[in-house]
Amino acid sequence: MDLLVGHATFRPSTVSSLLADALDFAKGSVVIDAGCGSGVLSIIAAKLGAGQVYGVDAAEDTVAIASANAEAHGVIDRTQFFEGDLFEPLPRGIQADVLIGDVSGIPDELAAATGWFPSGLSGGPTGAELPLRMIDEARAWLSKGGRMFLPTGSLQDEESILGKARSAFGNLKQLAERNIPLPSSIADHPALLELLKEKVVKLTQRGSRFLWTARVWELRP
């Protein structure tokens, strides 16, 4: 999918693709896309039949970039974008049938080393802080019977995130998993080695390559 991105926009990743493939919901559903970035998942949700999609992201160019992409892909009539912290800028009273929570993040030090995230948009010291806060706030934005699609990864404190998800929602189902090679320049980085030592992140090894694992979960109350 051709997309316009800005200097502060998180670019679609392998996790974005994994999450897009896992999306499944009824036609006409109301969708909130938290961490919408360029609007890619909002656009996909609209093309899958969502009645209305609300995208929100902290990046300073979110509204202009995501709106331009939605217009280019013919779904501007069913998408609306907001800039700000998590759900704070959304209109009060929205009750979504589906919440896409793509704010998985990685630890701040690792984000700085990889350059994968725009400045200030990583997940906190363990990569879990932002997702944990999102899960705490998510239930208030879901309609009765609403579902949340949540990506996690072994390059963050995944166990804490899944523990919070079980506590907040009760029902947790894994939908997808993919092992992703880690660039050799990152595998030897002191920040990663320290996080491995502290057991914050987990890697597997295949031959001479190290891999991290991305997963997508469905959360139901």
mmCIF file of C-alpha atoms in Angstrom:
data_model
loop_
_atom_site.group_PDB
_atom_site.id
_atom_site.type_symbol
_atom_site.label_atom_id
_atom_site.label_comp_id
_atom_site.label_asym_id
_atom_site.label_seq_id
_atom_site.Cartn_x
_atom_site.Cartn_y
_atom_site.Cartn_z
ATOM 1 C CA MET A 1 0.000 0.000 0.000
ATOM 2 C CA ASP A 2 1.407 3.382 -1.033
ATOM 3 C CA LEU A 3 1.412 5.771 1.930
ATOM 4 C CA LEU A 4 2.548 9.282 2.677
ATOM 5 C CA VAL A 5 4.678 9.497 5.841
ATOM 6 C CA GLY A 6 6.150 12.449 7.711
ATOM 7 C CA HIS A 7 9.322 12.880 9.750
ATOM 8 C CA ALA A 8 7.444 12.029 12.967
ATOM 9 C CA THR A 9 5.257 9.278 11.531
ATOM 10 C CA PHE A 10 5.771 5.674 12.570
ATOM 11 C CA ARG A 11 6.174 3.705 9.368
ATOM 12 C CA PRO A 12 4.186 0.485 8.826
ATOM 13 C CA SER A 13 6.201 -2.524 9.946
ATOM 14 C CA THR A 14 6.078 -6.319 9.969
ATOM 15 C CA VAL A 15 3.921 -6.024 13.091
ATOM 16 C CA SER A 16 1.504 -3.756 11.190
ATOM 17 C CA SER A 17 1.201 -6.405 8.484
ATOM 18 C CA LEU A 18 0.695 -9.187 11.037
ATOM 19 C CA LEU A 19 -2.010 -7.183 12.776
ATOM 20 C CA ALA A 20 -3.734 -6.268 9.503
ATOM 21 C CA ASP A 21 -3.963 -9.944 8.545
ATOM 22 C CA ALA A 22 -5.560 -10.762 11.928
ATOM 23 C CA LEU A 23 -8.314 -8.116 11.783
ATOM 24 C CA ASP A 24 -11.805 -9.554 11.590
ATOM 25 C CA PHE A 25 -15.060 -7.822 12.506
ATOM 26 C CA ALA A 26 -18.657 -7.282 11.435
ATOM 27 C CA LYS A 27 -19.570 -4.859 8.662
ATOM 28 C CA GLY A 28 -20.518 -1.445 10.014
ATOM 29 C CA SER A 29 -18.401 -1.777 13.164
ATOM 30 C CA VAL A 30 -17.109 1.310 14.955
ATOM 31 C CA VAL A 31 -13.313 1.062 15.215
ATOM 32 C CA ILE A 32 -10.727 2.971 17.248
ATOM 33 C CA ASP A 33 -7.162 2.721 15.933
ATOM 34 C CA ALA A 34 -4.831 3.733 18.782
ATOM 35 C CA GLY A 35 -1.326 4.490 17.536
ATOM 36 C CA CYS A 36 -2.611 4.939 13.992
ATOM 37 C CA GLY A 37 0.597 6.480 12.605
ATOM 38 C CA SER A 38 0.181 6.927 8.851
ATOM 39 C CA GLY A 39 -3.377 5.601 9.097
ATOM 40 C CA VAL A 40 -2.598 2.266 7.458
ATOM 41 C CA LEU A 41 -4.680 0.098 9.813
ATOM 42 C CA SER A 42 -7.505 2.643 9.869
ATOM 43 C CA ILE A 43 -7.597 2.475 6.071
ATOM 44 C CA ILE A 44 -7.561 -1.327 6.100
ATOM 45 C CA ALA A 45 -10.337 -1.393 8.719
ATOM 46 C CA ALA A 46 -12.462 0.915 6.545
ATOM 47 C CA LYS A 47 -11.828 -1.254 3.480
ATOM 48 C CA LEU A 48 -12.867 -4.316 5.525
ATOM 49 C CA GLY A 49 -16.252 -2.687 6.081
ATOM 50 C CA ALA A 50 -16.004 -0.609 9.254
ATOM 51 C CA GLY A 51 -18.770 1.968 9.481
ATOM 52 C CA GLN A 52 -16.563 4.561 11.179
ATOM 53 C CA VAL A 53 -12.894 4.542 12.162
ATOM 54 C CA TYR A 54 -11.300 6.937 14.657
ATOM 55 C CA GLY A 55 -7.494 7.017 14.432
ATOM 56 C CA VAL A 56 -5.361 8.651 17.107
ATOM 57 C CA ASP A 57 -1.611 9.079 17.469
ATOM 58 C CA ALA A 58 0.810 11.303 19.389
ATOM 59 C CA ALA A 59 2.873 12.205 16.300
ATOM 60 C CA GLU A 60 2.643 15.906 15.462
ATOM 61 C CA ASP A 61 1.625 15.356 11.825
ATOM 62 C CA THR A 62 -0.936 12.607 12.442
ATOM 63 C CA VAL A 63 -4.067 14.390 11.236
ATOM 64 C CA ALA A 64 -2.584 15.753 8.009
ATOM 65 C CA ILE A 65 -0.668 12.607 7.041
ATOM 66 C CA ALA A 66 -3.325 10.020 7.938
ATOM 67 C CA SER A 67 -6.150 12.081 6.429
ATOM 68 C CA ALA A 68 -4.227 12.474 3.168
ATOM 69 C CA ASN A 69 -3.643 8.716 3.029
ATOM 70 C CA ALA A 70 -7.291 7.949 3.785
ATOM 71 C CA GLU A 71 -8.393 10.310 1.024
ATOM 72 C CA ALA A 72 -5.938 8.780 -1.451
ATOM 73 C CA HIS A 73 -7.333 5.318 -0.693
ATOM 74 C CA GLY A 74 -10.970 6.387 -0.940
ATOM 75 C CA VAL A 75 -12.028 5.990 2.701
ATOM 76 C CA ILE A 76 -11.915 9.568 4.011
ATOM 77 C CA ASP A 77 -15.718 9.481 4.454
ATOM 78 C CA ARG A 78 -15.396 6.765 7.114
ATOM 79 C CA THR A 79 -12.201 7.829 8.870
ATOM 80 C CA GLN A 80 -11.388 10.647 11.259
ATOM 81 C CA PHE A 81 -7.988 11.306 12.821
ATOM 82 C CA PHE A 82 -6.865 12.980 16.027
ATOM 83 C CA GLU A 83 -3.498 13.981 17.477
ATOM 84 C CA GLY A 84 -2.732 13.408 21.140
ATOM 85 C CA ASP A 85 -1.950 11.006 23.949
ATOM 86 C CA LEU A 86 -3.726 7.661 23.594
ATOM 87 C CA PHE A 87 -7.513 8.212 23.807
ATOM 88 C CA GLU A 88 -7.439 11.719 25.292
ATOM 89 C CA PRO A 89 -8.271 13.681 22.077
ATOM 90 C CA LEU A 90 -11.151 11.420 20.984
ATOM 91 C CA PRO A 91 -14.711 12.769 21.237
ATOM 92 C CA ARG A 92 -16.391 11.755 24.472
ATOM 93 C CA GLY A 93 -19.034 9.062 24.247
ATOM 94 C CA ILE A 94 -17.509 6.930 21.488
ATOM 95 C CA GLN A 95 -18.168 3.246 22.102
ATOM 96 C CA ALA A 96 -16.148 1.106 19.724
ATOM 97 C CA ASP A 97 -16.912 -2.439 18.655
ATOM 98 C CA VAL A 98 -13.223 -2.929 17.849
ATOM 99 C CA LEU A 99 -10.113 -1.330 19.284
ATOM 100 C CA ILE A 100 -6.811 -1.710 17.455
ATOM 101 C CA GLY A 101 -4.056 -1.121 20.010
ATOM 102 C CA ASP A 102 -0.907 -0.859 17.904
ATOM 103 C CA VAL A 103 1.277 0.900 20.486
ATOM 104 C CA SER A 104 3.437 -2.160 21.170
ATOM 105 C CA GLY A 105 6.714 -0.233 21.382
ATOM 106 C CA ILE A 106 10.144 -1.344 22.520
ATOM 107 C CA PRO A 107 12.350 -0.122 25.386
ATOM 108 C CA ASP A 108 13.462 3.490 25.000
ATOM 109 C CA GLU A 109 17.190 2.684 24.888
ATOM 110 C CA LEU A 110 16.624 0.040 22.217
ATOM 111 C CA ALA A 111 14.409 2.393 20.231
ATOM 112 C CA ALA A 112 17.173 4.995 20.254
ATOM 113 C CA ALA A 113 19.689 2.400 19.074
ATOM 114 C CA THR A 114 17.537 1.009 16.244
ATOM 115 C CA GLY A 115 15.891 4.189 15.004
ATOM 116 C CA TRP A 116 12.697 2.181 14.485
ATOM 117 C CA PHE A 117 10.532 4.691 16.331
ATOM 118 C CA PRO A 118 10.300 8.462 15.966
ATOM 119 C CA SER A 119 11.647 10.339 18.985
ATOM 120 C CA GLY A 120 9.361 10.060 22.005
ATOM 121 C CA LEU A 121 7.131 7.338 20.539
ATOM 122 C CA SER A 122 8.739 4.196 21.987
ATOM 123 C CA GLY A 123 7.177 2.195 24.778
ATOM 124 C CA GLY A 124 8.964 3.354 27.960
ATOM 125 C CA PRO A 125 11.979 1.930 29.839
ATOM 126 C CA THR A 126 10.831 -1.692 29.350
ATOM 127 C CA GLY A 127 8.702 -1.161 26.234
ATOM 128 C CA ALA A 128 5.627 -2.046 28.299
ATOM 129 C CA GLU A 129 4.749 1.239 29.988
ATOM 130 C CA LEU A 130 2.687 2.728 27.153
ATOM 131 C CA PRO A 131 0.846 -0.530 26.305
ATOM 132 C CA LEU A 132 0.024 -1.045 29.998
ATOM 133 C CA ARG A 133 -1.507 2.410 30.224
ATOM 134 C CA MET A 134 -3.454 1.835 27.022
ATOM 135 C CA ILE A 135 -4.921 -1.435 28.333
ATOM 136 C CA ASP A 136 -5.943 0.303 31.574
ATOM 137 C CA GLU A 137 -7.898 2.903 29.590
ATOM 138 C CA ALA A 138 -9.207 0.715 26.766
ATOM 139 C CA ARG A 139 -12.272 -0.848 28.413
ATOM 140 C CA ALA A 140 -13.932 2.548 28.841
ATOM 141 C CA TRP A 141 -13.928 3.008 25.046
ATOM 142 C CA LEU A 142 -15.366 -0.392 24.126
ATOM 143 C CA SER A 143 -19.038 -1.229 23.736
ATOM 144 C CA LYS A 144 -20.496 -4.254 25.501
ATOM 145 C CA GLY A 145 -19.003 -7.274 23.775
ATOM 146 C CA GLY A 146 -16.325 -5.136 22.107
ATOM 147 C CA ARG A 147 -12.914 -6.604 21.285
ATOM 148 C CA MET A 148 -9.359 -5.361 21.272
ATOM 149 C CA PHE A 149 -6.595 -6.457 18.884
ATOM 150 C CA LEU A 150 -3.244 -6.150 20.659
ATOM 151 C CA PRO A 151 0.249 -6.751 19.228
ATOM 152 C CA THR A 152 3.102 -7.668 21.563
ATOM 153 C CA GLY A 153 6.699 -8.697 21.052
ATOM 154 C CA SER A 154 9.587 -10.353 22.806
ATOM 155 C CA LEU A 155 11.610 -7.113 22.419
ATOM 156 C CA GLN A 156 9.578 -5.640 25.293
ATOM 157 C CA ASP A 157 8.393 -6.774 28.725
ATOM 158 C CA GLU A 158 5.738 -8.924 27.092
ATOM 159 C CA GLU A 159 4.831 -10.863 30.234
ATOM 160 C CA SER A 160 3.761 -7.698 32.059
ATOM 161 C CA ILE A 161 1.581 -6.650 29.127
ATOM 162 C CA LEU A 162 -0.127 -10.031 28.869
ATOM 163 C CA GLY A 163 -0.661 -10.125 32.632
ATOM 164 C CA LYS A 164 -2.370 -6.746 32.494
ATOM 165 C CA ALA A 165 -4.449 -7.853 29.500
ATOM 166 C CA ARG A 166 -5.710 -10.947 31.332
ATOM 167 C CA SER A 167 -6.522 -8.902 34.410
ATOM 168 C CA ALA A 168 -8.379 -6.191 32.478
ATOM 169 C CA PHE A 169 -10.218 -8.358 29.933
ATOM 170 C CA GLY A 170 -10.262 -11.953 31.172
ATOM 171 C CA ASN A 171 -10.243 -13.588 27.749
ATOM 172 C CA LEU A 172 -7.018 -13.605 25.760
ATOM 173 C CA LYS A 173 -6.539 -15.486 22.479
ATOM 174 C CA GLN A 174 -3.400 -15.572 20.348
ATOM 175 C CA LEU A 175 -4.214 -14.985 16.677
ATOM 176 C CA ALA A 176 -0.815 -14.777 15.002
ATOM 177 C CA GLU A 177 2.919 -15.157 15.591
ATOM 178 C CA ARG A 178 6.000 -14.440 13.524
ATOM 179 C CA ASN A 179 9.731 -14.738 14.200
ATOM 180 C CA ILE A 180 11.628 -11.732 12.862
ATOM 181 C CA PRO A 181 15.413 -11.603 12.321
ATOM 182 C CA LEU A 182 17.212 -8.997 14.403
ATOM 183 C CA PRO A 183 19.827 -6.940 12.524
ATOM 184 C CA SER A 184 23.332 -8.022 13.555
ATOM 185 C CA SER A 185 24.205 -4.421 14.388
ATOM 186 C CA ILE A 186 21.479 -4.451 17.059
ATOM 187 C CA ALA A 187 22.158 -7.967 18.380
ATOM 188 C CA ASP A 188 25.490 -6.822 19.843
ATOM 189 C CA HIS A 189 24.298 -3.451 21.097
ATOM 190 C CA PRO A 190 25.024 -2.812 24.825
ATOM 191 C CA ALA A 191 21.414 -1.677 25.416
ATOM 192 C CA LEU A 192 20.065 -4.990 24.134
ATOM 193 C CA LEU A 193 22.626 -7.048 26.050
ATOM 194 C CA GLU A 194 21.618 -5.298 29.283
ATOM 195 C CA LEU A 195 17.911 -5.874 28.618
ATOM 196 C CA LEU A 196 18.618 -9.565 27.944
ATOM 197 C CA LYS A 197 20.600 -9.787 31.177
ATOM 198 C CA GLU A 198 17.677 -8.257 33.089
ATOM 199 C CA LYS A 199 15.279 -10.673 31.304
ATOM 200 C CA VAL A 200 13.166 -7.797 30.010
ATOM 201 C CA VAL A 201 13.456 -9.008 26.402
ATOM 202 C CA LYS A 202 13.810 -12.505 24.963
ATOM 203 C CA LEU A 203 15.449 -13.747 21.772
ATOM 204 C CA THR A 204 15.799 -17.089 20.050
ATOM 205 C CA GLN A 205 18.723 -18.170 17.902
ATOM 206 C CA ARG A 206 18.673 -19.830 14.492
ATOM 207 C CA GLY A 207 22.161 -20.600 13.298
ATOM 208 C CA SER A 208 24.129 -17.389 13.625
ATOM 209 C CA ARG A 209 21.023 -15.171 13.608
ATOM 210 C CA PHE A 210 18.975 -13.911 16.522
ATOM 211 C CA LEU A 211 15.228 -13.621 16.193
ATOM 212 C CA TRP A 212 12.545 -11.812 18.156
ATOM 213 C CA THR A 213 8.899 -12.839 18.134
ATOM 214 C CA ALA A 214 5.878 -10.678 17.318
ATOM 215 C CA ARG A 215 2.393 -11.820 18.339
ATOM 216 C CA VAL A 216 -1.173 -10.571 17.882
ATOM 217 C CA TRP A 217 -3.840 -11.187 20.508
ATOM 218 C CA GLU A 218 -7.594 -10.795 20.671
ATOM 219 C CA LEU A 219 -8.861 -9.494 24.021
ATOM 220 C CA ARG A 220 -12.480 -9.912 25.038
ATOM 221 C CA PRO A 221 -14.177 -8.866 28.288
#
